[in-house]
Short mmCIF file of C-alpha atoms in Angstrom, two decimals:
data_model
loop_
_atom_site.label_atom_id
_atom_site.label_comp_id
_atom_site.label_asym_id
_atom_site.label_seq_id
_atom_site.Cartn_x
_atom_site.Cartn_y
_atom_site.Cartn_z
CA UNK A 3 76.01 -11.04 -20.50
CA UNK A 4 72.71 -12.01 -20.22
CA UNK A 5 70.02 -9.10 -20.47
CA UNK A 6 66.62 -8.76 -18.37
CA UNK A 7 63.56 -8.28 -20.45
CA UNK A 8 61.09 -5.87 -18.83
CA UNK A 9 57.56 -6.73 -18.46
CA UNK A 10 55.70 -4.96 -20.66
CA UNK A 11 53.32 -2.71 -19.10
CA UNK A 12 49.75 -1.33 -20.72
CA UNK A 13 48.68 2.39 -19.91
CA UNK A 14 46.15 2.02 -17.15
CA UNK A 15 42.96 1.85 -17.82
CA UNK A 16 40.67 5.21 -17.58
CA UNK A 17 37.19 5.41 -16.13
CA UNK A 18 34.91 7.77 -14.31
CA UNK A 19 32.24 7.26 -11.30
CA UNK A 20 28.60 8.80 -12.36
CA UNK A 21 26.76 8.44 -8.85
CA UNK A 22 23.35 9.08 -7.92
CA UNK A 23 21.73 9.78 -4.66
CA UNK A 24 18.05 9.55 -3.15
CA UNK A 25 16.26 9.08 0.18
CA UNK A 26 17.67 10.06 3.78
CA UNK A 27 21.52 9.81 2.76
CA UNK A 28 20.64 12.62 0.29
CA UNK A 29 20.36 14.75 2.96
CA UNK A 30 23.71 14.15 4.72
CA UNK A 31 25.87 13.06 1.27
CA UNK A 32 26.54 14.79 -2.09
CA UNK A 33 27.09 12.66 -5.60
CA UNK A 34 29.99 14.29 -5.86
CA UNK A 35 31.67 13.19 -2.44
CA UNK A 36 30.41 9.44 -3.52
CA UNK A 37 32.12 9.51 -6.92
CA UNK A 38 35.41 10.55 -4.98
CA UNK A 39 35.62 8.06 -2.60
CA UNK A 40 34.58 5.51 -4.82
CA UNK A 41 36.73 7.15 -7.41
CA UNK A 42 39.99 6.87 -5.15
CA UNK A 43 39.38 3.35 -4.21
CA UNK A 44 39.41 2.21 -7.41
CA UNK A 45 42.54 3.71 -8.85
CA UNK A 46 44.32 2.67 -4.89
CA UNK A 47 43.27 -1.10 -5.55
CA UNK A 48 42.95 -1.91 -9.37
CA UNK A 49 45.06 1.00 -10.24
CA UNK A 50 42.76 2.82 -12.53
CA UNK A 51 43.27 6.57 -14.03
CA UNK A 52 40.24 8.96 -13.40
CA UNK A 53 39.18 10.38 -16.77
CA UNK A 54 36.38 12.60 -16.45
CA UNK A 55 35.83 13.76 -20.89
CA UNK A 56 36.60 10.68 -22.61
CA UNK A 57 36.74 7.12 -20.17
CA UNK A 58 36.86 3.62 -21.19
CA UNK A 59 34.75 2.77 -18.98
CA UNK A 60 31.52 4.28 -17.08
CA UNK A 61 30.94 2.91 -13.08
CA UNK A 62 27.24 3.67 -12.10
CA UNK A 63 26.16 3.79 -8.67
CA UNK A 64 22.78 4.34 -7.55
CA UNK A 65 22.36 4.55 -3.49
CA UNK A 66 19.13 4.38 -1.62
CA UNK A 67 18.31 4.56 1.82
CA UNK A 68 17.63 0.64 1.94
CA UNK A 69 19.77 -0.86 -1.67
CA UNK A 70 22.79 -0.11 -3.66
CA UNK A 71 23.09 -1.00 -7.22
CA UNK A 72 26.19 -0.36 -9.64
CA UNK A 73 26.19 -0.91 -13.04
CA UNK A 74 28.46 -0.54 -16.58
CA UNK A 75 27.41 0.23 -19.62
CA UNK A 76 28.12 -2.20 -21.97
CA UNK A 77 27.43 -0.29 -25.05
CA UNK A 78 30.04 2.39 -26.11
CA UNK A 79 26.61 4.76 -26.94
CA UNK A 80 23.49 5.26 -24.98
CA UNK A 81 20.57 4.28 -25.54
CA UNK A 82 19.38 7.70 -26.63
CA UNK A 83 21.09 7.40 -29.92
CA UNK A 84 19.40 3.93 -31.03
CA UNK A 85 18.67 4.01 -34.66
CA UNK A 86 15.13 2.96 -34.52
CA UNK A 87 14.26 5.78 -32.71
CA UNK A 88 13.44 9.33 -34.30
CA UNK A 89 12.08 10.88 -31.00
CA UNK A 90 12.68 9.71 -27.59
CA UNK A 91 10.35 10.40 -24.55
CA UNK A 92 10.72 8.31 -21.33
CA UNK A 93 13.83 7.42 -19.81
CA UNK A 94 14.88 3.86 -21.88
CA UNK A 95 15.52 2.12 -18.53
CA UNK A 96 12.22 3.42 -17.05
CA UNK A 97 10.36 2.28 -19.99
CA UNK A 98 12.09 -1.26 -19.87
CA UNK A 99 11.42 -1.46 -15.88
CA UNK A 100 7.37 -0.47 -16.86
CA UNK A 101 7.20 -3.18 -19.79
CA UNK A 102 9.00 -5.65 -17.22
CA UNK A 103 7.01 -5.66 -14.70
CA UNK A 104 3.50 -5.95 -16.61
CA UNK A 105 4.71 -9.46 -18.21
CA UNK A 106 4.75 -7.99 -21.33
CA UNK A 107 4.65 -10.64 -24.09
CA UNK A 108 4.51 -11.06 -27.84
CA UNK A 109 1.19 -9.36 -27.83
CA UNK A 110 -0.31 -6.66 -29.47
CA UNK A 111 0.00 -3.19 -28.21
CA UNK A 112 -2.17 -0.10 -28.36
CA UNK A 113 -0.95 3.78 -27.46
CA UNK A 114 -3.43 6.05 -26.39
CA UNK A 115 -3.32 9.59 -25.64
CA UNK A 116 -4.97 13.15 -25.91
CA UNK A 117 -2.47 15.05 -27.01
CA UNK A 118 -2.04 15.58 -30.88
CA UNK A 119 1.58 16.16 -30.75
CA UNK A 120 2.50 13.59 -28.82
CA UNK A 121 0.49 11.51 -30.95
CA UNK A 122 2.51 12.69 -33.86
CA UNK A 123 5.90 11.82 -32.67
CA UNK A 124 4.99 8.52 -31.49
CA UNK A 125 3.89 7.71 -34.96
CA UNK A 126 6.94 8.59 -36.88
CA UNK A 127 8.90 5.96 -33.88
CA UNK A 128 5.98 2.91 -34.82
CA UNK A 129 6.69 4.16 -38.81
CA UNK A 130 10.35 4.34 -38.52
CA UNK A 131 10.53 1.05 -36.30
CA UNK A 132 8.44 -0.95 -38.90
CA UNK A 133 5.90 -2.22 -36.07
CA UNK A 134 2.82 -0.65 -37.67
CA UNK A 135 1.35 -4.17 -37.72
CA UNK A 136 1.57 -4.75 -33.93
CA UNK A 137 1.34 -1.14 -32.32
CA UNK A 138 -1.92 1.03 -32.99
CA UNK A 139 -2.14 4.49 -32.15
CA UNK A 140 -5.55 6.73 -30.66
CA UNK A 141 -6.33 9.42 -29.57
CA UNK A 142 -8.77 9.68 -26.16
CA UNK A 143 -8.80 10.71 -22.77
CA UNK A 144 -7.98 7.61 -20.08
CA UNK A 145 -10.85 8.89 -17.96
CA UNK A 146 -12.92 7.17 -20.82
CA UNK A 147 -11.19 4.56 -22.72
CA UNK A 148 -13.04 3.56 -26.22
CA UNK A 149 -11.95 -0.37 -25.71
CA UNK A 150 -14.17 -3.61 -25.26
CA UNK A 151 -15.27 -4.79 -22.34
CA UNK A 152 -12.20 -7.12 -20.70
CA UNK A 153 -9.90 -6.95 -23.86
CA UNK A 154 -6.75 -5.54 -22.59
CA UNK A 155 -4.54 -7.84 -20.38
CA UNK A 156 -2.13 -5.51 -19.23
CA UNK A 157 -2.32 -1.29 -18.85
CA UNK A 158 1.14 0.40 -18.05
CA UNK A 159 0.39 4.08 -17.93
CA UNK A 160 3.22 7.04 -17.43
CA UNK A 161 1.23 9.82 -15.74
CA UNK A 162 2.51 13.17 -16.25
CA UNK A 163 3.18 15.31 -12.80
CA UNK A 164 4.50 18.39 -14.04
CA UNK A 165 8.10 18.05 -14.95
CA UNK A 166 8.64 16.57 -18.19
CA UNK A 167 5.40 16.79 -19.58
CA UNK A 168 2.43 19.02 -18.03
CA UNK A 169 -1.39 18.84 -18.20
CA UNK A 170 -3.72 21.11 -17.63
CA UNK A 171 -5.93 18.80 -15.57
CA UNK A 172 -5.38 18.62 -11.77
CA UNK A 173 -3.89 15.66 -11.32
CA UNK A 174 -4.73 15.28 -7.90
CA UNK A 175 -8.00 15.97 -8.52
CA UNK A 176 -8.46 13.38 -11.14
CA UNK A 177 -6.33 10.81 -9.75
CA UNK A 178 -8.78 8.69 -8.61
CA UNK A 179 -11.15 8.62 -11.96
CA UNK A 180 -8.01 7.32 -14.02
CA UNK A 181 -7.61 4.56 -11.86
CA UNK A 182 -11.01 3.45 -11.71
CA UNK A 183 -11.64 4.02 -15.45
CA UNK A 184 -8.26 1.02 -15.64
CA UNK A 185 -9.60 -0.82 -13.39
CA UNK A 186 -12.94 -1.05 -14.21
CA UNK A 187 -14.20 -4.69 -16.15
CA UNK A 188 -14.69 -2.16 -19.44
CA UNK A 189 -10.76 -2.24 -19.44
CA UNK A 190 -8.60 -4.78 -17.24
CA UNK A 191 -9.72 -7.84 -17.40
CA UNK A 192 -9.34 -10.25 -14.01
CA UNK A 193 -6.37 -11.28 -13.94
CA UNK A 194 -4.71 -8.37 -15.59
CA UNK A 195 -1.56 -5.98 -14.82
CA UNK A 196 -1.17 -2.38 -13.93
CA UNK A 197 1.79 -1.05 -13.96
CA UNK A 198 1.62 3.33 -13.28
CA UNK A 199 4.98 5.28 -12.87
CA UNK A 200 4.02 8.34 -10.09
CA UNK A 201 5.13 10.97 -8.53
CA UNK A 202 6.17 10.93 -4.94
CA UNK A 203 2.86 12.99 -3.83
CA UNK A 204 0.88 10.99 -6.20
CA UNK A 205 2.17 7.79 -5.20
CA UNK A 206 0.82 8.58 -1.12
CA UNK A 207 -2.76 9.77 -2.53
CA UNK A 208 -3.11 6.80 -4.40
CA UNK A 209 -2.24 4.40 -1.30
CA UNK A 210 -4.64 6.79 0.88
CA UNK A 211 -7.31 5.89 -1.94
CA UNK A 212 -7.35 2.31 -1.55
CA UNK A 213 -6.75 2.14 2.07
CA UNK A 214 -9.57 5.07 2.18
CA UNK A 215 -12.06 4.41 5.48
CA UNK A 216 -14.91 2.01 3.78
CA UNK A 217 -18.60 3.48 4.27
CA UNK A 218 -20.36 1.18 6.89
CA UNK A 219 -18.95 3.24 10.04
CA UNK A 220 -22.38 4.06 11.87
CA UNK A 221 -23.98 7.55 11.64
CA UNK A 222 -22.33 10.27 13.75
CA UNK A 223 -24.54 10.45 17.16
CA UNK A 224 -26.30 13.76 17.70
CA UNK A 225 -25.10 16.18 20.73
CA UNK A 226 -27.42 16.25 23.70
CA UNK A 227 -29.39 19.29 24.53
CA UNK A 228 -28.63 21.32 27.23
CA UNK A 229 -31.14 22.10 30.20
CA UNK A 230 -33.61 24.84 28.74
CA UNK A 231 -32.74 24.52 25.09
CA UNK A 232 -35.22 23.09 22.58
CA UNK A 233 -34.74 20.97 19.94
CA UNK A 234 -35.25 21.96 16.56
CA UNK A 235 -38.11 20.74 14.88
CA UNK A 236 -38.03 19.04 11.45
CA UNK A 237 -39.52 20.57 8.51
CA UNK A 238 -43.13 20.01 8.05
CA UNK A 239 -44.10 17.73 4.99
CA UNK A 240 -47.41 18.97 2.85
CA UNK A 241 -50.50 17.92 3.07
CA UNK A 242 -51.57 15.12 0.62
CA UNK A 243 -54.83 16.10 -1.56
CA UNK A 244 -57.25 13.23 -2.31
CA UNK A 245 -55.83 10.55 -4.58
CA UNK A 246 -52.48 11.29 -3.90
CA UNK A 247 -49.27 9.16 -2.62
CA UNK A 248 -46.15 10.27 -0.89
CA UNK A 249 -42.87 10.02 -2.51
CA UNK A 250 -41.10 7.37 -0.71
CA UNK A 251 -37.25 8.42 -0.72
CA UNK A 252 -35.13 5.76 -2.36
CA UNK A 253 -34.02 2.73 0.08
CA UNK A 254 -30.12 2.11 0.68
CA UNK A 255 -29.17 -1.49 1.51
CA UNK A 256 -28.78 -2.59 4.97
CA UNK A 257 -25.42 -3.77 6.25
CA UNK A 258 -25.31 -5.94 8.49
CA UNK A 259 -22.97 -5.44 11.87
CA UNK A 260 -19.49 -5.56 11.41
CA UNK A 261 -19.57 -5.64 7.28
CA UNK A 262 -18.44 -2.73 5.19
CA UNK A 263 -19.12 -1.59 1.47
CA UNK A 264 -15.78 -2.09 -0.53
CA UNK A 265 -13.08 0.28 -0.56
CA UNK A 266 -12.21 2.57 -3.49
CA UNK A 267 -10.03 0.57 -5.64
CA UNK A 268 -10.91 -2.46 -3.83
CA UNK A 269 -9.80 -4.65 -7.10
CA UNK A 270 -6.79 -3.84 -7.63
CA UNK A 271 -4.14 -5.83 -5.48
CA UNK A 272 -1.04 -3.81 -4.78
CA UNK A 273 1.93 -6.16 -6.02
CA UNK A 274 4.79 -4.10 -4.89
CA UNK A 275 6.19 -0.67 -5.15
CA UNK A 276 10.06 0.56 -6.88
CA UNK A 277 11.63 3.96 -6.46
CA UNK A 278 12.83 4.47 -9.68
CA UNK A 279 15.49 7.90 -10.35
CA UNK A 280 14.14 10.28 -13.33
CA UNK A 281 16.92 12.67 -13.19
CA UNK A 282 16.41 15.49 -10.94
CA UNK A 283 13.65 14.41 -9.13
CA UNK A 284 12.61 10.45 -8.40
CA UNK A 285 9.51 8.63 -9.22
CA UNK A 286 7.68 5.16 -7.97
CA UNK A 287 6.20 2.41 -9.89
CA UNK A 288 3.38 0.58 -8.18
CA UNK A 289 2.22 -2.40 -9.93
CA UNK A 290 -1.24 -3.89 -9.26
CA UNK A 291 -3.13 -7.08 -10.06
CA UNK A 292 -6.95 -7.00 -10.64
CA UNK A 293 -8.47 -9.65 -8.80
CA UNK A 294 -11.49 -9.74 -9.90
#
């Protein structure tokens, strides 16, 4: 009597859905409703066990209100426990997506910032890394950078907005001077990269700041006067003594019809513009090119 062998069958395998919402279908859907349904398709169709402590396998699903991207990890730990790092700052990805974007090459880098303790742990990471040769450290304030004129081909620049990391400067306020002081020839040279990681509020100002109104609008007209009012009459100038000239006020170039001075910012060429998630709250890259 001949005997049927039995397939042999492996123990399925496990996994677990880490989902991640932002935009309008925030509002109207939870992360934990998408990791369900995404959850039960899985095990229905590939017949998959859900294993929520210790999975095989991680599915990552980011949704926006316009793109979808999923991703696995293909590295049993994350990127958080890399050897080569002794304190970790920026989100990994984040940082990657920043580098990516400004072309970054085989080039020599230079950190700056004005905060001693920040300046601290980033030198134990260059120490421990063994990139002391290619990564210089300084302290200064990026309202006034201490570089050469044109030297630095690409600035990528995380600026804090009060979650992570705080400042005492309003950044809203200030906003504008940063830019200018990257922009500026003493920094970017033509040709070069920006790359800035914002907040949501910080991302509209900065738009409003190079779309700003430019200054060759004409002069606001007067209101008429009324029948029986007089108009007010300008303040007398002193008399001149002998041997004396008037002050002549300082002259302000003449525009011609139709032309405008340039707008704020008007160097920087807005490349394009990524919503990027930071955890609880998301942020947006814009990446510029100096034109000139």
């Amino acid at each position: 009597m001949e005997r049927q062998l039995e397939p042999i069958t492996s123990p399925p395998l496990t996994f677990r859905v880490n989902c991640k919402l932002s935009g309008p279908l925030s509002r109207c859907l939870t992360a934990q409703d998408l990791s369900r349904v995404i959850g039960s398709g899985l095990c229905r169709l590939l017949g998959w066990k859900v294993e929520l402590r210790s999975p095989q396998l991680e599915v990552s699903v980011y949704l926006s209100g316009d793109h979808s991207i999923l991703g696995i990890p293909l590295t049993r730990l994350p990127l958080a426990s890399r050897s080569y790092m002794r304190t970790t700052g920026l989100r990994s990805t984040v940082a990657w997506a920043l580098g990516s974007l400004a072309g970054i090459q085989d080039v020599h880098f230079l950190g700056v910032d004005i905060d001693d303790g920040q300046l601290q742990k980033a030198n134990e990471n260059v120490a421990f890394a063994n990139l002391g040769e290619r990564i210089h450290l300084m302290k200064a304030s990026c309202s006034g950078l201490p570089v050469s004129s044109g030297s630095v081909d690409a600035v990528v620049c995380d600026l804090p907005f009060g979650r992570k990391f705080n400042t005492k400067t309003n950044m809203a306020d200030s906003l504008h001077c940063i830019v200018s002081e990257m922009e500026r020839h003493v920094v970017l040279r033509p040709g070069g990269s920006l790359v800035l990681l914002l907040s949501p509020p910080m991302s509209c100002q900065l738009k409003k700041l190079q779309t700003g109104p430019g200054r060759g609008a004409p002069p606001p007209q007067e209101p008429e006067l009324q029948a029986g009012t007089q108009a007010a009459l300008p303040p007398q100038e002193p008399e001149l003594q002998a041997g004396t000239r008037p002050a002549l006020p300082p002259q302000e170039p003449e525009l011609q019809a139709g032309t405008h001075l340039p707008s704020p910012l008007s160097a920087l060429q807005l490349q394009a513009t990524h919503r990027v998630s930071l955890g609880a709250i998301d942020g947006l890259i814009h990446s510029y090119l100096k034109t000139r």
